[in-house]
Amino acid sequence: CMESMVSNGVYHEWFRREFPEVEFIPFRRYFYSEVDVPMHSDASYVTLDSNTIMMAPEQMPDPETIRKVQERYRILIPPRSDLPNPTSRRYHLNTLSLDEKRMLVNAQEKTMIKWLESYGYKP
């Protein structure tokens, strides 16, 4: 679980009590930031299935962290968004996995849909 600069502290306390086996990763410690302001971490990396994560190229962790992550997960770097978005270049990474293969994706993100399909997912 990633603890970002905008995460709710009470939520994290509850989550740690309920799921003590989950490792918390401080966002600022491991991830570079293109700007030094609070941001949501959900579009920095997204779990696609139990063995695969999608990482935003603009928010790649340091090389040591990449090696640690690759010991447990396959890392996929997604394509850029098809749509102009004034709020975030990573908005299209906000997907919702329904199971190991099926997920909800913005229907206008045609490149993202084809990319996910190329890895066997069913957007």
JSON list of C-alpha atoms in Angstrom, two decimals, residues 7-121:
[
{"chain": "A", "resi": 7, "resn": "SER", "atom": "CA", "xyz": [-3.59, 10.12, 2.06]},
{"chain": "A", "resi": 8, "resn": "ASN", "atom": "CA", "xyz": [-5.89, 10.17, 5.04]},
{"chain": "A", "resi": 9, "resn": "GLY", "atom": "CA", "xyz": [-3.90, 9.36, 8.21]},
{"chain": "A", "resi": 10, "resn": "VAL", "atom": "CA", "xyz": [-6.88, 7.77, 10.00]},
{"chain": "A", "resi": 11, "resn": "TYR", "atom": "CA", "xyz": [-7.43, 5.47, 7.04]},
{"chain": "A", "resi": 12, "resn": "HIS", "atom": "CA", "xyz": [-3.80, 4.34, 7.16]},
{"chain": "A", "resi": 13, "resn": "GLU", "atom": "CA", "xyz": [-3.99, 3.66, 10.90]},
{"chain": "A", "resi": 14, "resn": "TRP", "atom": "CA", "xyz": [-7.11, 1.52, 10.37]},
{"chain": "A", "resi": 15, "resn": "PHE", "atom": "CA", "xyz": [-5.57, -0.28, 7.39]},
{"chain": "A", "resi": 16, "resn": "ARG", "atom": "CA", "xyz": [-2.40, -1.11, 9.36]},
{"chain": "A", "resi": 17, "resn": "ARG", "atom": "CA", "xyz": [-4.49, -2.59, 12.19]},
{"chain": "A", "resi": 18, "resn": "GLU", "atom": "CA", "xyz": [-6.69, -4.65, 9.87]},
{"chain": "A", "resi": 19, "resn": "PHE", "atom": "CA", "xyz": [-3.97, -5.77, 7.45]},
{"chain": "A", "resi": 20, "resn": "PRO", "atom": "CA", "xyz": [-0.67, -5.88, 9.38]},
{"chain": "A", "resi": 21, "resn": "GLU", "atom": "CA", "xyz": [0.97, -8.03, 6.71]},
{"chain": "A", "resi": 22, "resn": "VAL", "atom": "CA", "xyz": [0.71, -5.26, 4.08]},
{"chain": "A", "resi": 23, "resn": "GLU", "atom": "CA", "xyz": [3.85, -3.20, 3.60]},
{"chain": "A", "resi": 24, "resn": "PHE", "atom": "CA", "xyz": [3.42, 0.56, 3.44]},
{"chain": "A", "resi": 25, "resn": "ILE", "atom": "CA", "xyz": [5.70, 2.43, 1.06]},
{"chain": "A", "resi": 26, "resn": "PRO", "atom": "CA", "xyz": [6.13, 6.16, 1.72]},
{"chain": "A", "resi": 27, "resn": "PHE", "atom": "CA", "xyz": [5.52, 7.89, -1.61]},
{"chain": "A", "resi": 28, "resn": "ARG", "atom": "CA", "xyz": [8.21, 10.56, -1.26]},
{"chain": "A", "resi": 29, "resn": "ARG", "atom": "CA", "xyz": [10.89, 8.10, -0.19]},
{"chain": "A", "resi": 30, "resn": "TYR", "atom": "CA", "xyz": [10.68, 5.87, -3.25]},
{"chain": "A", "resi": 31, "resn": "PHE", "atom": "CA", "xyz": [9.17, 7.86, -6.07]},
{"chain": "A", "resi": 32, "resn": "TYR", "atom": "CA", "xyz": [10.49, 10.84, -7.93]},
{"chain": "A", "resi": 33, "resn": "SER", "atom": "CA", "xyz": [8.12, 13.74, -8.34]},
{"chain": "A", "resi": 34, "resn": "GLU", "atom": "CA", "xyz": [8.04, 15.98, -11.37]},
{"chain": "A", "resi": 35, "resn": "VAL", "atom": "CA", "xyz": [6.61, 18.68, -9.12]},
{"chain": "A", "resi": 36, "resn": "ASP", "atom": "CA", "xyz": [6.96, 19.03, -5.38]},
{"chain": "A", "resi": 37, "resn": "VAL", "atom": "CA", "xyz": [3.27, 19.17, -4.52]},
{"chain": "A", "resi": 38, "resn": "PRO", "atom": "CA", "xyz": [0.77, 16.68, -3.08]},
{"chain": "A", "resi": 39, "resn": "MET", "atom": "CA", "xyz": [-0.54, 14.15, -5.55]},
{"chain": "A", "resi": 40, "resn": "HIS", "atom": "CA", "xyz": [-2.60, 11.00, -5.58]},
{"chain": "A", "resi": 41, "resn": "SER", "atom": "CA", "xyz": [-0.56, 7.83, -5.88]},
{"chain": "A", "resi": 42, "resn": "ASP", "atom": "CA", "xyz": [-3.24, 5.72, -7.58]},
{"chain": "A", "resi": 43, "resn": "ALA", "atom": "CA", "xyz": [-2.14, 6.83, -11.02]},
{"chain": "A", "resi": 44, "resn": "SER", "atom": "CA", "xyz": [1.55, 6.26, -10.29]},
{"chain": "A", "resi": 45, "resn": "TYR", "atom": "CA", "xyz": [1.23, 2.51, -10.17]},
{"chain": "A", "resi": 46, "resn": "VAL", "atom": "CA", "xyz": [-1.79, 0.26, -10.60]},
{"chain": "A", "resi": 47, "resn": "THR", "atom": "CA", "xyz": [-2.07, -3.43, -9.79]},
{"chain": "A", "resi": 48, "resn": "LEU", "atom": "CA", "xyz": [-3.44, -5.24, -12.86]},
{"chain": "A", "resi": 49, "resn": "ASP", "atom": "CA", "xyz": [-3.39, -8.75, -11.40]},
{"chain": "A", "resi": 50, "resn": "SER", "atom": "CA", "xyz": [-1.61, -10.64, -8.64]},
{"chain": "A", "resi": 51, "resn": "ASN", "atom": "CA", "xyz": [1.69, -10.66, -10.58]},
{"chain": "A", "resi": 52, "resn": "THR", "atom": "CA", "xyz": [1.59, -7.49, -12.68]},
{"chain": "A", "resi": 53, "resn": "ILE", "atom": "CA", "xyz": [1.68, -3.77, -12.01]},
{"chain": "A", "resi": 54, "resn": "MET", "atom": "CA", "xyz": [1.40, -0.86, -14.40]},
{"chain": "A", "resi": 55, "resn": "MET", "atom": "CA", "xyz": [3.75, 2.06, -13.64]},
{"chain": "A", "resi": 56, "resn": "ALA", "atom": "CA", "xyz": [3.50, 5.58, -15.00]},
{"chain": "A", "resi": 57, "resn": "PRO", "atom": "CA", "xyz": [6.72, 6.44, -16.85]},
{"chain": "A", "resi": 58, "resn": "GLU", "atom": "CA", "xyz": [6.75, 9.93, -15.29]},
{"chain": "A", "resi": 59, "resn": "GLN", "atom": "CA", "xyz": [6.73, 8.45, -11.78]},
{"chain": "A", "resi": 60, "resn": "MET", "atom": "CA", "xyz": [9.25, 5.64, -12.00]},
{"chain": "A", "resi": 61, "resn": "PRO", "atom": "CA", "xyz": [10.93, 4.73, -8.72]},
{"chain": "A", "resi": 62, "resn": "ASP", "atom": "CA", "xyz": [14.67, 4.72, -8.21]},
{"chain": "A", "resi": 63, "resn": "PRO", "atom": "CA", "xyz": [16.63, 1.76, -9.71]},
{"chain": "A", "resi": 64, "resn": "GLU", "atom": "CA", "xyz": [16.97, -0.07, -6.38]},
{"chain": "A", "resi": 65, "resn": "THR", "atom": "CA", "xyz": [13.21, 0.01, -5.83]},
{"chain": "A", "resi": 66, "resn": "ILE", "atom": "CA", "xyz": [12.61, -1.14, -9.42]},
{"chain": "A", "resi": 67, "resn": "ARG", "atom": "CA", "xyz": [14.81, -4.20, -8.78]},
{"chain": "A", "resi": 68, "resn": "LYS", "atom": "CA", "xyz": [12.91, -5.01, -5.57]},
{"chain": "A", "resi": 69, "resn": "VAL", "atom": "CA", "xyz": [9.56, -4.66, -7.30]},
{"chain": "A", "resi": 70, "resn": "GLN", "atom": "CA", "xyz": [10.69, -6.83, -10.24]},
{"chain": "A", "resi": 71, "resn": "GLU", "atom": "CA", "xyz": [11.50, -9.66, -7.83]},
{"chain": "A", "resi": 72, "resn": "ARG", "atom": "CA", "xyz": [7.77, -9.95, -7.10]},
{"chain": "A", "resi": 73, "resn": "TYR", "atom": "CA", "xyz": [5.95, -8.38, -10.04]},
{"chain": "A", "resi": 74, "resn": "ARG", "atom": "CA", "xyz": [6.05, -7.93, -13.78]},
{"chain": "A", "resi": 75, "resn": "ILE", "atom": "CA", "xyz": [6.18, -4.19, -14.52]},
{"chain": "A", "resi": 76, "resn": "LEU", "atom": "CA", "xyz": [4.34, -2.81, -17.55]},
{"chain": "A", "resi": 77, "resn": "ILE", "atom": "CA", "xyz": [4.76, 0.76, -18.80]},
{"chain": "A", "resi": 78, "resn": "PRO", "atom": "CA", "xyz": [1.50, 2.00, -20.36]},
{"chain": "A", "resi": 79, "resn": "PRO", "atom": "CA", "xyz": [1.09, 4.12, -23.47]},
{"chain": "A", "resi": 80, "resn": "ARG", "atom": "CA", "xyz": [0.26, 7.81, -23.23]},
{"chain": "A", "resi": 81, "resn": "SER", "atom": "CA", "xyz": [-3.34, 8.90, -23.09]},
{"chain": "A", "resi": 82, "resn": "ASP", "atom": "CA", "xyz": [-5.30, 9.48, -26.29]},
{"chain": "A", "resi": 83, "resn": "LEU", "atom": "CA", "xyz": [-7.15, 12.38, -24.69]},
{"chain": "A", "resi": 84, "resn": "PRO", "atom": "CA", "xyz": [-6.03, 15.84, -23.63]},
{"chain": "A", "resi": 85, "resn": "ASN", "atom": "CA", "xyz": [-6.50, 16.16, -19.89]},
{"chain": "A", "resi": 86, "resn": "PRO", "atom": "CA", "xyz": [-5.73, 19.44, -18.15]},
{"chain": "A", "resi": 87, "resn": "THR", "atom": "CA", "xyz": [-5.56, 17.80, -14.71]},
{"chain": "A", "resi": 88, "resn": "SER", "atom": "CA", "xyz": [-3.23, 14.83, -15.15]},
{"chain": "A", "resi": 89, "resn": "ARG", "atom": "CA", "xyz": [-1.17, 13.03, -17.78]},
{"chain": "A", "resi": 90, "resn": "ARG", "atom": "CA", "xyz": [-1.85, 9.81, -15.85]},
{"chain": "A", "resi": 91, "resn": "TYR", "atom": "CA", "xyz": [-5.63, 10.09, -15.53]},
{"chain": "A", "resi": 92, "resn": "HIS", "atom": "CA", "xyz": [-6.13, 7.23, -18.03]},
{"chain": "A", "resi": 93, "resn": "LEU", "atom": "CA", "xyz": [-4.28, 4.85, -15.67]},
{"chain": "A", "resi": 94, "resn": "ASN", "atom": "CA", "xyz": [-7.20, 4.93, -13.24]},
{"chain": "A", "resi": 95, "resn": "THR", "atom": "CA", "xyz": [-8.71, 1.56, -14.06]},
{"chain": "A", "resi": 96, "resn": "LEU", "atom": "CA", "xyz": [-10.79, -0.84, -12.01]},
{"chain": "A", "resi": 97, "resn": "SER", "atom": "CA", "xyz": [-9.87, -4.52, -12.06]},
{"chain": "A", "resi": 98, "resn": "LEU", "atom": "CA", "xyz": [-12.89, -6.80, -11.75]},
{"chain": "A", "resi": 99, "resn": "ASP", "atom": "CA", "xyz": [-10.81, -9.99, -11.66]},
{"chain": "A", "resi": 100, "resn": "GLU", "atom": "CA", "xyz": [-7.45, -11.25, -12.98]},
{"chain": "A", "resi": 101, "resn": "LYS", "atom": "CA", "xyz": [-8.35, -10.41, -16.60]},
{"chain": "A", "resi": 102, "resn": "ARG", "atom": "CA", "xyz": [-11.38, -8.10, -16.75]},
{"chain": "A", "resi": 103, "resn": "MET", "atom": "CA", "xyz": [-11.22, -4.39, -15.98]},
{"chain": "A", "resi": 104, "resn": "LEU", "atom": "CA", "xyz": [-13.04, -1.13, -16.49]},
{"chain": "A", "resi": 105, "resn": "VAL", "atom": "CA", "xyz": [-11.22, 1.42, -18.65]},
{"chain": "A", "resi": 106, "resn": "ASN", "atom": "CA", "xyz": [-12.31, 4.74, -20.12]},
{"chain": "A", "resi": 107, "resn": "ALA", "atom": "CA", "xyz": [-13.91, 3.72, -23.45]},
{"chain": "A", "resi": 108, "resn": "GLN", "atom": "CA", "xyz": [-12.33, 6.72, -25.21]},
{"chain": "A", "resi": 109, "resn": "GLU", "atom": "CA", "xyz": [-8.81, 5.48, -24.41]},
{"chain": "A", "resi": 110, "resn": "LYS", "atom": "CA", "xyz": [-8.51, 3.29, -27.53]},
{"chain": "A", "resi": 111, "resn": "THR", "atom": "CA", "xyz": [-4.70, 2.98, -27.38]},
{"chain": "A", "resi": 112, "resn": "MET", "atom": "CA", "xyz": [-4.84, 1.93, -23.72]},
{"chain": "A", "resi": 113, "resn": "ILE", "atom": "CA", "xyz": [-7.54, -0.66, -24.48]},
{"chain": "A", "resi": 114, "resn": "LYS", "atom": "CA", "xyz": [-5.51, -2.19, -27.34]},
{"chain": "A", "resi": 115, "resn": "TRP", "atom": "CA", "xyz": [-2.38, -2.18, -25.16]},
{"chain": "A", "resi": 116, "resn": "LEU", "atom": "CA", "xyz": [-4.17, -3.99, -22.31]},
{"chain": "A", "resi": 117, "resn": "GLU", "atom": "CA", "xyz": [-5.63, -6.51, -24.77]},
{"chain": "A", "resi": 118, "resn": "SER", "atom": "CA", "xyz": [-2.12, -7.21, -26.10]},
{"chain": "A", "resi": 119, "resn": "TYR", "atom": "CA", "xyz": [-1.24, -8.49, -22.61]},
{"chain": "A", "resi": 120, "resn": "GLY", "atom": "CA", "xyz": [-4.33, -10.70, -22.41]},
{"chain": "A", "resi": 121, "resn": "TYR", "atom": "CA", "xyz": [-6.57, -8.38, -20.38]}
]
